[in-house]
Coordinates of C-alpha atoms in Angstrom, one line a residue:
M1 CA 134.4 84.1 228.7
K2 CA 136.3 83.0 225.7
Y3 CA 137.2 79.6 227.4
K4 CA 133.5 79.1 228.4
A5 CA 132.4 79.6 224.9
A6 CA 135.0 77.2 223.6
F7 CA 134.0 74.6 226.3
L8 CA 130.4 75.0 225.2
I9 CA 131.2 74.5 221.5
V10 CA 133.3 71.4 222.3
T11 CA 130.6 70.0 224.5
I12 CA 127.9 70.5 221.9
A13 CA 130.1 69.1 219.1
G14 CA 130.9 66.1 221.2
L15 CA 127.2 65.4 221.8
L16 CA 126.5 65.7 218.1
L17 CA 129.3 63.4 217.3
A18 CA 128.2 60.8 219.8
G19 CA 124.7 61.0 218.4
T20 CA 125.9 60.2 214.9
V21 CA 127.9 57.1 215.8
T22 CA 126.5 53.9 217.2
V23 CA 128.0 53.5 220.6
S24 CA 127.4 49.7 220.9
A25 CA 129.6 48.9 217.9
P26 CA 133.4 49.2 218.0
P27 CA 134.9 51.5 215.4
H28 CA 136.3 48.6 213.2
S29 CA 133.0 46.8 213.0
E30 CA 131.2 50.1 212.3
C31 CA 133.5 50.9 209.4
K32 CA 133.2 47.4 208.1
E33 CA 129.4 47.5 208.3
I34 CA 129.3 50.8 206.4
C35 CA 131.7 49.6 203.7
H36 CA 129.6 46.5 203.3
K37 CA 126.4 48.5 202.9
L38 CA 128.1 50.9 200.5
H39 CA 129.1 47.9 198.4
D40 CA 125.5 46.8 198.3
I41 CA 124.1 50.1 197.0
P42 CA 124.9 49.3 193.3
H43 CA 123.1 46.0 193.7
M44 CA 120.1 47.8 195.3
I45 CA 120.0 50.3 192.5
A46 CA 120.1 47.6 189.9
G47 CA 117.4 45.6 191.7
K48 CA 115.1 48.6 191.9
A49 CA 115.8 49.6 188.3
S50 CA 114.8 46.1 187.1
Q51 CA 111.2 46.5 188.3
P52 CA 110.2 49.4 185.9
L53 CA 112.4 47.8 183.2
L54 CA 110.2 44.7 183.2
R55 CA 107.1 46.9 182.8
F56 CA 108.7 48.8 180.0
L57 CA 109.6 45.6 178.2
N58 CA 106.1 44.2 178.6
I59 CA 104.4 47.2 177.0
A60 CA 107.1 48.1 174.4
T61 CA 105.4 46.3 171.5
P62 CA 106.3 47.2 167.8
A63 CA 103.0 48.9 167.3
P64 CA 99.9 49.8 169.3
S65 CA 98.0 46.6 170.0
A66 CA 94.4 46.0 171.0
N67 CA 95.2 45.2 174.6
V68 CA 97.3 48.4 175.2
D69 CA 95.7 51.8 175.6
Y70 CA 98.5 54.2 174.9
D71 CA 96.4 57.2 175.9
D72 CA 96.6 55.8 179.5
L73 CA 100.0 54.1 179.2
I74 CA 102.2 57.0 178.1
P75 CA 101.0 59.4 180.8
D76 CA 101.6 56.7 183.4
L77 CA 105.2 56.3 182.1
I78 CA 105.8 60.0 182.1
L79 CA 104.6 60.3 185.7
M80 CA 106.8 57.4 187.0
N81 CA 109.1 58.7 189.7
P82 CA 111.3 56.8 192.2
D83 CA 109.8 56.5 195.7
A84 CA 112.0 58.6 198.0
T85 CA 110.4 56.7 201.0
D86 CA 111.2 53.3 199.6
P87 CA 113.0 51.3 202.4
Q88 CA 116.0 50.4 200.2
I89 CA 116.5 53.9 198.9
K90 CA 116.1 55.3 202.5
A91 CA 118.7 52.7 203.6
A92 CA 121.1 53.9 201.0
M93 CA 120.6 57.6 202.1
G94 CA 121.0 56.5 205.7
I95 CA 124.4 55.0 205.0
F96 CA 125.6 58.3 203.4
L97 CA 124.2 60.2 206.4
R98 CA 126.1 58.0 208.8
V99 CA 129.3 58.8 207.0
I100 CA 128.7 62.5 206.4
E101 CA 127.2 63.8 209.7
P102 CA 130.3 63.0 211.8
M103 CA 132.5 64.8 209.2
Y104 CA 130.3 67.9 209.6
V105 CA 130.6 67.7 213.4
L106 CA 134.4 67.5 213.1
A107 CA 134.5 70.4 210.6
I108 CA 132.4 72.5 212.9
L109 CA 134.6 71.7 215.9
F110 CA 137.8 72.4 214.0
V111 CA 136.5 75.8 212.6
A112 CA 135.4 76.8 216.1
M113 CA 138.7 75.9 217.7
Y114 CA 140.6 77.6 214.9
S115 CA 138.7 80.9 215.3
M116 CA 139.3 80.9 219.0
F117 CA 142.8 79.5 219.6
I118 CA 144.7 79.0 216.4
S119 CA 144.0 82.1 214.2
T120 CA 146.2 85.1 215.0
T121 CA 144.7 87.5 212.6
A122 CA 141.3 89.3 212.6
K123 CA 140.8 88.3 208.9
G124 CA 141.3 84.6 209.7
R125 CA 138.9 84.7 212.6
S126 CA 136.3 86.5 210.6
K127 CA 136.6 84.0 207.8
A128 CA 136.2 81.1 210.2
K129 CA 133.2 82.7 211.9
T130 CA 131.6 83.1 208.4
M131 CA 132.2 79.4 207.7
L132 CA 130.7 78.2 211.0
P133 CA 127.0 79.1 210.3
M134 CA 127.4 77.7 206.7
L135 CA 128.6 74.4 208.1
I136 CA 125.7 74.2 210.6
L137 CA 123.3 75.0 207.8
G138 CA 124.9 72.4 205.5
M139 CA 124.6 69.8 208.2
C140 CA 120.9 70.6 208.7
L141 CA 120.3 70.4 204.9
V142 CA 122.1 67.1 204.6
T143 CA 119.9 65.7 207.4
L144 CA 116.8 67.1 205.5
A145 CA 118.0 65.9 202.1
P146 CA 115.6 62.9 201.9
L147 CA 112.7 65.1 202.8
L148 CA 113.8 67.8 200.3
M149 CA 114.1 65.1 197.6
K150 CA 110.6 63.8 198.4
I151 CA 109.2 67.3 198.1
L152 CA 110.9 67.9 194.8
L153 CA 109.6 64.6 193.3
Q154 CA 106.1 65.2 194.6
L155 CA 106.1 68.8 193.2
T156 CA 107.1 67.8 189.7
H157 CA 104.7 64.9 189.7
S158 CA 101.8 67.1 190.7
I159 CA 102.6 69.7 188.0
A160 CA 103.0 67.0 185.4
G161 CA 99.8 65.3 186.5
T162 CA 97.9 68.5 186.2
I163 CA 99.2 69.1 182.7
L164 CA 98.4 65.6 181.6
S165 CA 94.9 65.8 183.0
N166 CA 94.0 68.0 180.0
N167 CA 91.4 66.0 178.0
A168 CA 93.2 67.0 174.8
A169 CA 96.3 65.0 175.7
T170 CA 96.3 62.0 173.4
A171 CA 98.6 59.4 171.8
D172 CA 96.7 59.5 168.4
P173 CA 99.6 61.2 166.5
L174 CA 101.9 58.4 167.7
N175 CA 99.4 55.7 166.9
Q176 CA 98.9 57.1 163.4
C177 CA 102.7 57.1 162.7
G178 CA 103.1 53.6 164.1
S179 CA 100.1 52.3 162.2
W180 CA 101.5 53.6 158.9
F181 CA 104.9 51.8 159.5
M182 CA 103.2 48.6 160.5
L183 CA 100.9 48.6 157.5
K184 CA 103.9 48.9 155.2
Y185 CA 105.6 46.1 157.2
E186 CA 102.6 43.8 156.7
I187 CA 102.1 44.7 153.0
F188 CA 105.7 43.9 152.2
T189 CA 106.0 40.7 154.1
W190 CA 106.5 39.0 150.8
S191 CA 109.8 40.9 150.6
A192 CA 111.4 40.4 154.0
P193 CA 114.3 42.8 153.7
Y194 CA 112.0 45.6 152.5
G195 CA 109.2 45.0 155.0
L196 CA 111.6 44.5 157.8
I197 CA 112.8 48.1 157.5
F198 CA 109.4 49.5 158.3
G199 CA 108.9 47.1 161.3
V200 CA 112.3 48.0 162.7
I201 CA 111.8 51.7 162.4
D202 CA 108.4 51.5 164.2
L203 CA 110.0 49.4 166.9
M204 CA 112.8 51.8 167.4
L205 CA 110.4 54.8 167.7
W206 CA 108.3 53.2 170.4
W207 CA 111.3 51.7 172.2
G208 CA 113.2 55.0 171.9
L209 CA 110.3 56.8 173.7
F210 CA 110.1 54.1 176.4
F211 CA 113.9 54.0 176.8
I212 CA 114.3 57.7 177.5
L213 CA 111.6 57.6 180.1
Y214 CA 113.2 54.6 181.7
I215 CA 116.7 56.2 181.7
R216 CA 115.2 59.2 183.4
F217 CA 113.7 57.0 186.1
V218 CA 117.0 55.2 186.8
I219 CA 119.1 58.3 186.8
L220 CA 116.6 60.1 189.1
M221 CA 116.6 57.1 191.5
L222 CA 120.4 57.3 191.6
F223 CA 120.4 61.0 192.4
T224 CA 117.7 60.4 195.0
A225 CA 120.0 58.0 196.8
L226 CA 122.9 60.4 196.5
S227 CA 121.0 63.5 197.7
P228 CA 122.9 63.7 201.0
V229 CA 126.2 63.5 199.1
T230 CA 125.1 66.2 196.7
V231 CA 124.3 68.6 199.6
F232 CA 127.6 67.7 201.3
F233 CA 129.7 68.4 198.2
Y234 CA 127.8 71.7 197.6
S235 CA 128.6 72.9 201.1
F236 CA 132.4 73.0 200.7
E237 CA 134.3 75.3 198.4
L238 CA 136.7 72.6 197.3
T239 CA 133.9 70.3 196.1
K240 CA 131.3 73.0 195.3
G241 CA 131.6 72.6 191.6
L242 CA 130.9 68.9 191.7
G243 CA 128.0 69.4 194.2
R244 CA 126.5 72.1 192.1
R245 CA 126.6 69.9 189.0
M246 CA 125.0 67.1 190.9
A247 CA 122.3 69.4 192.3
E248 CA 121.6 70.8 188.8
Q249 CA 121.3 67.4 187.3
T250 CA 119.0 66.3 190.1
I251 CA 116.7 69.3 189.5
L252 CA 116.8 68.9 185.7
W253 CA 116.1 65.2 185.6
S254 CA 113.2 65.8 188.0
T255 CA 111.7 68.8 186.2
S256 CA 112.1 67.1 182.8
Q257 CA 109.0 65.2 183.8
V258 CA 107.1 68.5 183.5
A259 CA 108.7 69.3 180.1
E260 CA 107.8 65.8 178.8
A261 CA 104.2 66.2 180.1
G262 CA 104.0 69.7 178.5
A263 CA 105.2 68.5 175.2
Y264 CA 102.8 65.5 175.2
A265 CA 99.8 67.8 176.1
A266 CA 100.9 70.4 173.5
I267 CA 101.0 67.7 170.8
G268 CA 97.6 66.5 171.8
I269 CA 96.1 70.0 171.7
G270 CA 97.7 70.7 168.3
W271 CA 96.4 67.4 167.0
A272 CA 92.8 68.1 168.2
S273 CA 93.0 71.6 166.6
L274 CA 94.1 70.2 163.2
T275 CA 91.5 67.4 163.4
A276 CA 88.7 69.9 164.1
G277 CA 89.9 71.9 161.1
N278 CA 89.9 68.8 158.9
I279 CA 93.6 69.3 158.3
V280 CA 94.3 65.7 159.5
V281 CA 92.0 62.8 159.0
N282 CA 92.2 59.8 161.2
K283 CA 91.3 57.3 158.4
T284 CA 94.2 57.9 156.1
I285 CA 96.7 55.5 157.6
D286 CA 96.3 53.2 154.6
A287 CA 97.5 55.8 152.2
P288 CA 100.3 54.6 149.9
T289 CA 102.6 57.5 150.7
P290 CA 103.2 59.4 154.0
D291 CA 100.5 62.0 154.6
I292 CA 100.2 64.9 157.1
N293 CA 99.2 62.4 159.8
F294 CA 102.4 60.5 159.4
I295 CA 104.5 63.6 159.4
I296 CA 102.9 65.0 162.6
G297 CA 103.1 61.6 164.3
L298 CA 106.8 61.2 163.4
S299 CA 107.5 64.7 164.6
A300 CA 105.7 64.0 167.9
F301 CA 108.0 60.9 168.4
F302 CA 111.1 63.0 167.9
V303 CA 109.9 65.8 170.2
L304 CA 109.0 63.4 173.0
I305 CA 112.3 61.4 172.6
L306 CA 114.6 64.4 172.4
I307 CA 113.1 67.0 174.8
I308 CA 114.5 65.4 178.0
P309 CA 118.2 65.0 176.8
M310 CA 118.0 68.4 175.2
M311 CA 116.7 70.0 178.4
V312 CA 119.4 68.3 180.5
A313 CA 122.2 69.3 178.1
S314 CA 121.1 72.9 177.6
F315 CA 120.6 74.2 181.1
R316 CA 123.8 74.4 183.1
K317 CA 125.3 76.6 185.8
F318 CA 122.0 78.0 186.9
L319 CA 122.8 77.4 190.6
P320 CA 125.1 79.8 192.5

């Protein structure tokens, strides 16, 4: 009975191994092809990242202009997510799967053989039998990693979109702050060094907001491509620490979209409440000194810029 079970496990493992390796290609050419594709992944990431970068550069003007509606633009940028079904990203994940799946099959085969023929103690066999279902589960999760990543991105996008659909979400506080800086920049054009300070500060505020949203997009795209590797590392005790950190970062950078949307909506709701109570007045941007509008707008910039890095840096070791 014992040998029949061993034969069955070896047969199943052999079939799985055969299914994960292309039969028509010799081993050397297979490895060479995989190495070549792995070398192309950084170029693919850079190419995909350049597309949203061009969009960010096109809209990152020093101040709100007549042809840019920031009420529509900022929510669109917050909702930007990498497409897990993109052919190039799927190709990168496929390369990792072709490397990882045979390793799982070999690990399952080794653990099964160890528990039946090599281990001489009940404790060793019990430990091996405990590892076997975990390896099988890990292999299933690695195969499903692209689908799990797609579900995660769609979930955070839907939640953030629901939050931003609130009519009170507005970029008015940011516009007020930027307008005050640009007004000072235009007034002091006769004194270039003095006026330039205001223009640079305004530029840095808008670009800082766009830059953090762009960085989130690029990092999340990288973790999307590495999702099979993340699950693989998380499955083994030796690399579990690294895998857990990668999984946590993937979750945090994805859910930071919800935090950014919540902060943007909260700022809009607060601004609407203050405007309704005549605490802020939208026509005071030409005031000679910073007023309550400017202070609220500047605070809104800092909140929207800092909330993502603060969230990613604050939450750690929440996965088992």
